[in-house]
Coordinates of C-alpha atoms in Angstrom, one line a residue:
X1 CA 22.2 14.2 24.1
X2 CA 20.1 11.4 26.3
X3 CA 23.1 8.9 27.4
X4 CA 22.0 4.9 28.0
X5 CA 23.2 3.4 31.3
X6 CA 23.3 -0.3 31.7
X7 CA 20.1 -1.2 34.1
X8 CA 17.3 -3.9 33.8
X9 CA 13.9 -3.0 32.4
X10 CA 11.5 -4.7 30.0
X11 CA 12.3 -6.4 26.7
X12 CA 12.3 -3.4 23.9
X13 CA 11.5 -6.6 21.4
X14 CA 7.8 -6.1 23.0
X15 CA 5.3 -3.2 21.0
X16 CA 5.2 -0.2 22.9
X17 CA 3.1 2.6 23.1
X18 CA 4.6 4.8 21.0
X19 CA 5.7 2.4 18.0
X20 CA 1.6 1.2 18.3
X21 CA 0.8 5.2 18.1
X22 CA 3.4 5.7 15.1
X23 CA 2.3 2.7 13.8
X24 CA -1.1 3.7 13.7
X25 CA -0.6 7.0 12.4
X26 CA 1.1 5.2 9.4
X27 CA -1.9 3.6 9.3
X28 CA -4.5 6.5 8.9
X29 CA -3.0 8.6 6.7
X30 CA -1.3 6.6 4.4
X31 CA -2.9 2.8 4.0
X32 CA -6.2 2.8 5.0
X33 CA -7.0 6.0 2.3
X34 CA -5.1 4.2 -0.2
X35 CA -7.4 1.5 0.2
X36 CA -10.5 3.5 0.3
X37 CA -9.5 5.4 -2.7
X38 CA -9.3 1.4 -4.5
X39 CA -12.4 0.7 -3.6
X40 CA -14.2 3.7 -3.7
X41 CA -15.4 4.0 -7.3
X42 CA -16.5 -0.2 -6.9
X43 CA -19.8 -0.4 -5.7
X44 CA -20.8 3.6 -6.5
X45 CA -19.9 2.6 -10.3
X46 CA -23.4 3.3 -11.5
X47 CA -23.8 6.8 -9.6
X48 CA -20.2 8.2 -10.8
X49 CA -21.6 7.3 -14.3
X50 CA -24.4 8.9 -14.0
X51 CA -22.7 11.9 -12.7
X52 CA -20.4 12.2 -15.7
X53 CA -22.9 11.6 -18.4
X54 CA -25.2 14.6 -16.4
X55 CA -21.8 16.3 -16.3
X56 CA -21.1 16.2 -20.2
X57 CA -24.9 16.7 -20.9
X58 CA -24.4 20.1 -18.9
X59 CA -20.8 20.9 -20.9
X60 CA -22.2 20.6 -24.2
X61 CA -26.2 21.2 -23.9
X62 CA -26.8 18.1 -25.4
X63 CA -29.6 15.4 -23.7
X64 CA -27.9 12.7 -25.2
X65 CA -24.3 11.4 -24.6
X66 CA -22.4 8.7 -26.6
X67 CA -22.0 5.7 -23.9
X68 CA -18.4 5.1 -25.1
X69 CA -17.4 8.3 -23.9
X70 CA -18.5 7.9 -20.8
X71 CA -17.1 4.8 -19.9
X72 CA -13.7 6.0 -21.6
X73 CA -13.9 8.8 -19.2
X74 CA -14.9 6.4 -16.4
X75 CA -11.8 4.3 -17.1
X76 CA -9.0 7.3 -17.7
X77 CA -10.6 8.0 -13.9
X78 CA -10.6 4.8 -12.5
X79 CA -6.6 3.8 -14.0
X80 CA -5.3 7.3 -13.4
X81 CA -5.1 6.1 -9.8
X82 CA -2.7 3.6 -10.9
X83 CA -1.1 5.8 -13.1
X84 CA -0.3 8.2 -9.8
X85 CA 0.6 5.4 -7.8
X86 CA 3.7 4.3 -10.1
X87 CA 5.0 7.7 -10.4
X88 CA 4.6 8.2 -6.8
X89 CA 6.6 5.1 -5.9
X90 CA 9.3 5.6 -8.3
X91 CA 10.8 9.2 -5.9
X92 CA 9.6 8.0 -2.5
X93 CA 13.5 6.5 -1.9
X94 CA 14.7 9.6 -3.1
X95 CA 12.2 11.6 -1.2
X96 CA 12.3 9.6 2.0
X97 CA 16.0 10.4 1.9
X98 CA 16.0 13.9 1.5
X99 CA 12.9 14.8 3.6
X100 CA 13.0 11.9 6.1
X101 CA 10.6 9.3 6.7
X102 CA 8.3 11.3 9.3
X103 CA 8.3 13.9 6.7
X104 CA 7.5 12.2 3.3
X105 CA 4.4 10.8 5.9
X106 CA 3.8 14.6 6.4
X107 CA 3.7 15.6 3.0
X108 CA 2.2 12.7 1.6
X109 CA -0.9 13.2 4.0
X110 CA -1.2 16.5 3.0
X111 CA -1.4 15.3 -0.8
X112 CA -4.1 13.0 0.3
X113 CA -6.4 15.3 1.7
X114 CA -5.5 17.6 -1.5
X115 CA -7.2 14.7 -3.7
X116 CA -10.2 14.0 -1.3
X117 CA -10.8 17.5 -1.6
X118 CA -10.4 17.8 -5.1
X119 CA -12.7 14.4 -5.8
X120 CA -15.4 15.9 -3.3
X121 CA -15.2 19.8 -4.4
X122 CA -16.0 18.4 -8.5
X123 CA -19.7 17.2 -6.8
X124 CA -20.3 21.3 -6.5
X125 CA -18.1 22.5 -9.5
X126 CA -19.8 24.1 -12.8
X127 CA -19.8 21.3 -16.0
X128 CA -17.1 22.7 -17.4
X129 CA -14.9 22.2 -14.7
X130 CA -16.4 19.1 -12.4
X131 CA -14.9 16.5 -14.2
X132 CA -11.5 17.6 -14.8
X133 CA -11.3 18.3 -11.1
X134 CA -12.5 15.0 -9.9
X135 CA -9.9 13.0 -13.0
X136 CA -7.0 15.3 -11.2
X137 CA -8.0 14.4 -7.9
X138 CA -8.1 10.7 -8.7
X139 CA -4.8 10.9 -9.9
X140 CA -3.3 13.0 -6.9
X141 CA -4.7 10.6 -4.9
X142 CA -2.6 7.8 -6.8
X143 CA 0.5 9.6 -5.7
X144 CA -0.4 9.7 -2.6
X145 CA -1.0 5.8 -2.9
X146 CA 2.3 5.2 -4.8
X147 CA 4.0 7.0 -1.9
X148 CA 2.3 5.2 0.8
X149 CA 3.0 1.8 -0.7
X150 CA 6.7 2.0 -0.6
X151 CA 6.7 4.5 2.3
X152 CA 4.7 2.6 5.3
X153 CA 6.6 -0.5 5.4
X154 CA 10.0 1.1 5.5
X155 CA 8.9 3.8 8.6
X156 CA 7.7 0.6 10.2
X157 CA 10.0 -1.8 9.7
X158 CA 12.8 0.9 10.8
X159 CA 11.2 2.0 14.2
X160 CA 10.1 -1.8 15.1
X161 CA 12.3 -3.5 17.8
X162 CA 15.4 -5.4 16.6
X163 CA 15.2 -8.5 18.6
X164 CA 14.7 -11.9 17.6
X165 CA 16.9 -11.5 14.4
X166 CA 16.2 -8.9 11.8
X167 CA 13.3 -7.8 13.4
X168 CA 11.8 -11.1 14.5
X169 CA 7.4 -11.3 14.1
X170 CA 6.7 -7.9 15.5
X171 CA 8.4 -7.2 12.3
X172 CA 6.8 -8.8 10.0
X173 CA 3.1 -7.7 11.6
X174 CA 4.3 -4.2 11.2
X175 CA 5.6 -4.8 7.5
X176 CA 2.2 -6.3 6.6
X177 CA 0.3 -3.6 8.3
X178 CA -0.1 -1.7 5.4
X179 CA -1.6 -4.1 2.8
X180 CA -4.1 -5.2 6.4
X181 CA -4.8 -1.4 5.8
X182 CA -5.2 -1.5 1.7
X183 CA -7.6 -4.8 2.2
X184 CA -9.7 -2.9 5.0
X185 CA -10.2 0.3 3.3
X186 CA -11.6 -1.3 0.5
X187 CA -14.0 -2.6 2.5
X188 CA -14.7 0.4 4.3
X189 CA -15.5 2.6 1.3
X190 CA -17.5 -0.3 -0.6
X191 CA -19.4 -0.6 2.0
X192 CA -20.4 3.1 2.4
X193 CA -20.5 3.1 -1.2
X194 CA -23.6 1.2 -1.1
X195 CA -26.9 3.1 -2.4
X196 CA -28.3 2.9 1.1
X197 CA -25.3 4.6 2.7
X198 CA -23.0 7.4 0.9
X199 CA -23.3 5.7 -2.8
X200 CA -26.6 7.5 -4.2
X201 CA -27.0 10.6 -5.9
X202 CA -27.2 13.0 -3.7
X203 CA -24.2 11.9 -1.4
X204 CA -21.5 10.0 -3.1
X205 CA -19.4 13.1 -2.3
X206 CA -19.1 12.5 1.4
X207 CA -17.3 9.1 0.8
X208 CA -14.4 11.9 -0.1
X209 CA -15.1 13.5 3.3
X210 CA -14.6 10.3 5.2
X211 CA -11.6 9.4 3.9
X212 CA -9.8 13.0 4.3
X213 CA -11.3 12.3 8.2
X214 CA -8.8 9.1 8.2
X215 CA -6.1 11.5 7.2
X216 CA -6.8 14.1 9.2
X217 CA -6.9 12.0 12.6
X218 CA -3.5 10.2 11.2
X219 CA -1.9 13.5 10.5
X220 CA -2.7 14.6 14.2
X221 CA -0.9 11.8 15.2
X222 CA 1.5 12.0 13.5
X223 CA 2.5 15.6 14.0
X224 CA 2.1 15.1 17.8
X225 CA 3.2 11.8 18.9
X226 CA 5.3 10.1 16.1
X227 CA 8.7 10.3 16.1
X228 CA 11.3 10.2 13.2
X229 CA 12.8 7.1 12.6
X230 CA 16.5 6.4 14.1
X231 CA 18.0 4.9 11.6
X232 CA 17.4 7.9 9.6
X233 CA 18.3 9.9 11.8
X234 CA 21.4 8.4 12.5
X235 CA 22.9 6.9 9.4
X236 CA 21.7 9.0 6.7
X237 CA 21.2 12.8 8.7
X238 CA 24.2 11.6 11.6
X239 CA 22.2 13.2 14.1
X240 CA 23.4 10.9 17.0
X241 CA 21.5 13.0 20.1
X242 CA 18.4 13.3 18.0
X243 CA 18.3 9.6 16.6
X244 CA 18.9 8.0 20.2
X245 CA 16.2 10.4 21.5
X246 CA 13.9 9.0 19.0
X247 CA 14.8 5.8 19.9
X248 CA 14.7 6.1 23.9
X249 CA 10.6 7.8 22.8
X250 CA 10.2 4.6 21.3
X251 CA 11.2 1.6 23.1
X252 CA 10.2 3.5 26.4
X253 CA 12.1 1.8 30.0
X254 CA 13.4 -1.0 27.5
X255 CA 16.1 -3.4 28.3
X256 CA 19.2 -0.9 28.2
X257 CA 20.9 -3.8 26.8
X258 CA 18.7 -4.4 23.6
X259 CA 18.9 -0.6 23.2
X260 CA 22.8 -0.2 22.9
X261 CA 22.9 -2.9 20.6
X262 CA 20.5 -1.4 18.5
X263 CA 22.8 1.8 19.0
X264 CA 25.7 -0.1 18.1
X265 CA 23.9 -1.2 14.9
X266 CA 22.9 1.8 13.8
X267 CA 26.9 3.2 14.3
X268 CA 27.9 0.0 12.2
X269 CA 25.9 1.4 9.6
X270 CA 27.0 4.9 9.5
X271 CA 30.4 3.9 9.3
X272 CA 29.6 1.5 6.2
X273 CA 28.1 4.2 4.6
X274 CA 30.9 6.4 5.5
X275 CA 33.5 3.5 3.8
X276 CA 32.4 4.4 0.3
X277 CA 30.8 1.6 -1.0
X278 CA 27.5 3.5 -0.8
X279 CA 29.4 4.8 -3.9
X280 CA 29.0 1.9 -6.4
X281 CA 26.1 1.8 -8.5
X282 CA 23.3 -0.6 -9.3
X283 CA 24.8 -1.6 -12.7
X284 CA 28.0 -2.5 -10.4
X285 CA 26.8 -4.5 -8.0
X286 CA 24.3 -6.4 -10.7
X287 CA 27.3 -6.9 -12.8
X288 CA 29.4 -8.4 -9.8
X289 CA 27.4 -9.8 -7.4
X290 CA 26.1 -13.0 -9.1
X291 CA 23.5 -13.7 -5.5
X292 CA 22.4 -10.1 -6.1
X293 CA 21.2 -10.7 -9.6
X294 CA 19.4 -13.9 -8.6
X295 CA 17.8 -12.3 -5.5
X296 CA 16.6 -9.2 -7.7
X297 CA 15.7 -11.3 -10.5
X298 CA 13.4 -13.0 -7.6
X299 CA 11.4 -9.9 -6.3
X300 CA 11.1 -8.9 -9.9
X301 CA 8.8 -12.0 -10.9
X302 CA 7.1 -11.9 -7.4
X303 CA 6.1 -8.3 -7.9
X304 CA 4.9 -8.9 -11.9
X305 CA 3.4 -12.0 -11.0
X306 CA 1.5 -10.4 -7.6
X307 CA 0.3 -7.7 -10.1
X308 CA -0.4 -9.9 -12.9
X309 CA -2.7 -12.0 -11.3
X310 CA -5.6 -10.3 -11.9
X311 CA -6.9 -9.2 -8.6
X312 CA -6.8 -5.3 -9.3
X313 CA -9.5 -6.1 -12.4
X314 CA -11.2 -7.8 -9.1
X315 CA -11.7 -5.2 -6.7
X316 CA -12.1 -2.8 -9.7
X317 CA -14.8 -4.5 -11.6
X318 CA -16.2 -7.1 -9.0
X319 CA -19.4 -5.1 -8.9
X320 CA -20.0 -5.1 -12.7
X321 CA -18.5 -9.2 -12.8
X322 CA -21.4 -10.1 -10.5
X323 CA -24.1 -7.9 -12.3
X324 CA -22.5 -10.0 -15.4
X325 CA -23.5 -13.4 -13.9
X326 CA -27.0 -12.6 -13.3
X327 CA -26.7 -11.3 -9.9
X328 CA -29.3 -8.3 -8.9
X329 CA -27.5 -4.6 -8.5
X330 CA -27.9 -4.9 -4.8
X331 CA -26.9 -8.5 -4.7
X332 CA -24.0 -7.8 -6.7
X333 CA -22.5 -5.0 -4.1
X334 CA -23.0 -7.4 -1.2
X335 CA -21.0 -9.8 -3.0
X336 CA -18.4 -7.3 -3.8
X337 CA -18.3 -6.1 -0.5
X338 CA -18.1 -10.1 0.9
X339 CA -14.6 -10.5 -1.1
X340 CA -13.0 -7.4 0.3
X341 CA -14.1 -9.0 3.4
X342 CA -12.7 -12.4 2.9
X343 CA -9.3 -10.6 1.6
X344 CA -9.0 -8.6 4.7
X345 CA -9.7 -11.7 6.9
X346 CA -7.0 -13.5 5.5
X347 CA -4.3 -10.8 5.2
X348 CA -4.7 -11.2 9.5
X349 CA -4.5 -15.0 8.6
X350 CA -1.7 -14.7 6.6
X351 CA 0.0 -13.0 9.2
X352 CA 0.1 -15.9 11.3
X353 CA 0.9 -18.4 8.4
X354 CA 4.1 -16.3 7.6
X355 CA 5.4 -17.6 10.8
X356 CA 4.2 -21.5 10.6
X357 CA 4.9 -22.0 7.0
X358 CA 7.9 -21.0 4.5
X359 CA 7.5 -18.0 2.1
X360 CA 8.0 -20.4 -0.3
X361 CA 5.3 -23.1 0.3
X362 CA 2.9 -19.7 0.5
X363 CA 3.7 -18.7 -2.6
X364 CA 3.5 -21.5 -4.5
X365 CA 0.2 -22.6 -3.1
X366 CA -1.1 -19.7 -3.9
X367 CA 0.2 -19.5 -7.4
X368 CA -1.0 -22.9 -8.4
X369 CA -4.5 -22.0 -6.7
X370 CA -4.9 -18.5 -8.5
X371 CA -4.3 -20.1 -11.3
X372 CA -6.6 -23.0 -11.6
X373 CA -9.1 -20.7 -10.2
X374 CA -8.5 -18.0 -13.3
X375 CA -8.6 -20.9 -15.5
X376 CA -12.2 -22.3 -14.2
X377 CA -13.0 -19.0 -13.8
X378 CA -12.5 -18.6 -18.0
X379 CA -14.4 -21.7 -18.9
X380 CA -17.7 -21.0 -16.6
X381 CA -18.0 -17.3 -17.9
X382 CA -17.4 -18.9 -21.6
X383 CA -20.5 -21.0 -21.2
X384 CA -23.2 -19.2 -18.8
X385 CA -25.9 -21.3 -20.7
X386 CA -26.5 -23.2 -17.6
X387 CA -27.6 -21.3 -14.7
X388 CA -25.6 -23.1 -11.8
X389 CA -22.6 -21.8 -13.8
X390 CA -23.1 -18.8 -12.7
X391 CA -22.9 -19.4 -8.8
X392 CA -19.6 -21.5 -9.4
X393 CA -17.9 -18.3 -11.4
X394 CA -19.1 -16.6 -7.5
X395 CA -17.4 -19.5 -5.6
X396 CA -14.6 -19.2 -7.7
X397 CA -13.9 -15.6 -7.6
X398 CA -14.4 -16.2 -4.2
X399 CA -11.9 -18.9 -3.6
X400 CA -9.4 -17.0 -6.4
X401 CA -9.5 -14.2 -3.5
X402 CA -8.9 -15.8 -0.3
X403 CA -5.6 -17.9 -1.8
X404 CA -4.3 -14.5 -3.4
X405 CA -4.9 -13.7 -0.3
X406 CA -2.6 -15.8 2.0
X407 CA 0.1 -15.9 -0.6
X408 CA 0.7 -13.5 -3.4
X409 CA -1.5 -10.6 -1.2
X410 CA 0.4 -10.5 1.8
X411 CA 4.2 -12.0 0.7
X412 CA 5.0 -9.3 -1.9
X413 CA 5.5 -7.2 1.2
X414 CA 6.6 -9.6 3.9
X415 CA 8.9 -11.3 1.8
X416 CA 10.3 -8.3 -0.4
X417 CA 10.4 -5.7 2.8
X418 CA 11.8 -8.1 5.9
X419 CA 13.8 -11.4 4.4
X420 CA 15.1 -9.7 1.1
X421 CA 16.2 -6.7 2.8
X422 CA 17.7 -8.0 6.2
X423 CA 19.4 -10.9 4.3
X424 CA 20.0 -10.3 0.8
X425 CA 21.1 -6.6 2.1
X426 CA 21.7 -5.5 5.0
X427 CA 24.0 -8.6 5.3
X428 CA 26.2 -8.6 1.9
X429 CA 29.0 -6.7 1.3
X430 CA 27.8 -3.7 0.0
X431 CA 25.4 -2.7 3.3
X432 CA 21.8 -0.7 3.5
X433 CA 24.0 2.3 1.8
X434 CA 23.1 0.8 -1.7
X435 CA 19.6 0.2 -0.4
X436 CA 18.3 3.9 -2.3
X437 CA 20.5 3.1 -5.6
X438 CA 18.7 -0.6 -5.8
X439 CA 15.1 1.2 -4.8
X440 CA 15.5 3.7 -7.4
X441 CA 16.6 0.9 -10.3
X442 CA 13.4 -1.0 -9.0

């Protein structure tokens, strides 16, 4: 066991190497493909269709190919990601738990480089097989995403330094880091996906390649420089040589100071979850914590309002919306490609207005602003007779994305992850040891 000895140093609230380098490994396996895997089948649209209706003309020796079937296929393979990602989501608590947090990134990198493959092998496949292997890889790759989503922000926000109350900004940067990763790897495979790049014919497969490169980098990280998280290690495995290991790797020549209290936390912990209340279920504490209820009830309407909003059928469809208004194939991917660049610009904005504005002035400026922008957004597609119409439903989708953006986009995380979990649980009577019952009922 490594012992701590009081002695002067650095402040351990600062990033160090190794949180970057976990951080970053986080990053690559788990975000950034779950973002590519979004935006993947945007701008390519055309050539996957294409590929299926060649793919079903093959199967079934026929030249001709009812369209509906195809784009019923197309859909199933688009929304099975989505389909993945909930189920995925719904065990990571459990999983995480079980298998650890370092672990569950292991595995979970492993099942993303299983759907790449899958997606990318279907390009070489017979008919009979090609698109039942790409449809399974799409949704292998959802559970991958579904994992990643709830995964990421709790390895990060568990090995980020304690100071400055609850975490403090470094914190909140490393809660958001994930959806900074989801924004960017949209934009990273929309842009390869153009027709000029990786999207044509003859190479939409490699998009698949590039993305199992991002995992495969990550995972080297990962299984070489990223330790396990403390926390874990010491309340929920009560490892205590292993978990201050982890954290002395971490914080490097820290302030020994910041690093006992952060020992001292963790024991504080351990022994509440030793107490028995980790005991009491979800259905308890709902029916007798009345703050519980309200908080809950809270996340509940900020997560169906931040999917409600309409921005997945944005990033999905943006391509085809454009080609709608009038806007030329190629013009129509460029634009596509400029909102995935105006989200990802903002969530690095947002990060910065977390701190200089309350979560709830964000979120309501950005509610009222989505929705007068949906509603505009209704009445100049309802009456494209007049052609400047059609360059105000741009600017508007436009504008819809950048205040989804610095609101809904980035709070769902920053708010849900950091201030609902430091103060609505780690600081009420019934402790983080409840933390997996009210993950599961979520």
């Amino acid at each position: 066991m490594e012992s701590i000895s009081e002695d002067d140093g650095q402040s351990s609230g600062q990033l160090t190497l190794r949180v970057a380098i976990a951080a970053l490994a986080a990053f690559l396996t788990s975000s950034l493909p779950s973002g590519f895997n979004m935006g993947v089948v945007n701008t390519p649209e055309a050539t996957f269709k294409d590929f299926f209706n060649y793919t079903l003309s093959l199967s079934r020796r026929s030249v001709m190919v009812d369209r509906s079937q195809i784009e019923l296929l197309w859909s199933v393979a688009v929304s099975l990601l989505l389909v993945g990602a909930f189920i995925g989501c719904t065990f990571t608590g459990y999983l995480a738990d079980r298998i650890g947090r370092r672990g569950l990134l292991i595995l979970n990198a492993l099942l993303g480089l299983l759907g790449a493959a899958l997606c990318w092998m279907a390009k070489f496949l017979g008919p009979s097989f090609s698109l039942p292997v790409f449809i399974t890889g799409r949704f292998i790759s959802g559970l991958h995403t579904g994992i990643g989503s709830s995964l990421v922000p709790m390895y990060l926000i568990e090995i980020a330094p304690k100071k400055g109350g609850g975490g403090g900004g470094l914190a909140t940067a490393l809660g958001v880091l994930h959806v900074i990763g989801l924004n960017g790897g949209q934009m990273v495979a929309m842009t390869l996906g153009l027709q000029s790049v990786l999207g044509s014919a003859g190479r939409w497969q490699l998009l698949f390649a590039v993305n199992g490169a991002f995992i495969v980098s990550g995972l080297a990280l990962l299984l070489l420089l990223s330790p396990e998280s403390p926390t874990y290690l010491y309340v929920l495995r009560r490892n205590e040589p292993k978990a201050i290991s982890a954290l002395l790797a971490l914080r490097g020549k820290g302030s020994v100071l910041e690093l006992l209290d952060e020992v001292a936390a963790m024991r504080l912990e351990a022994k509440s979850r030793q107490s028995g209340n980790h005991q009491l279920s979800i259905f308890t504490i709902l029916r007798n914590s009345r703050r519980f209820r309200a908080a809950l009830a809270v996340v509940c309407a900020l997560h169906a309002g931040q999917q409600l909003a309409g921005i997945n059928a944005v990033f999905y469809y943006s391509t085809k919306t454009f080609r709608s208004v009038g806007l030329a194939d190629l013009t129509a991917q460029y634009s596509s490609i400029g909102c995935t660049a105006l989200n990802t610009a903002m969530a690095l904005v947002a990060v910065a207005l977390i701190r200089r504005f309350s979560s709830r002035t964000l979120l309501l400026t950005s509610g009222l602003a989505t929705s007068l922008c949906l509603l505009l957004l209704t009445l100049c597609m309802s009456f494209q007779a007049e052609a400047w119409l059609n360059f105000a439903t741009i600017a508007i989708i436009l504008a819809y994305v950048l205040f989804f953006a610095i609101g809904q986009g980035m709070l769902w995380l920053s708010v849900v992850f950091i201030r609902f979990f430091w103060a609505k649980v780690f600081n009420t009577f019934f402790r983080p040891n409840s933390l997996h019952d009210w993950r599961r009922a979520l």
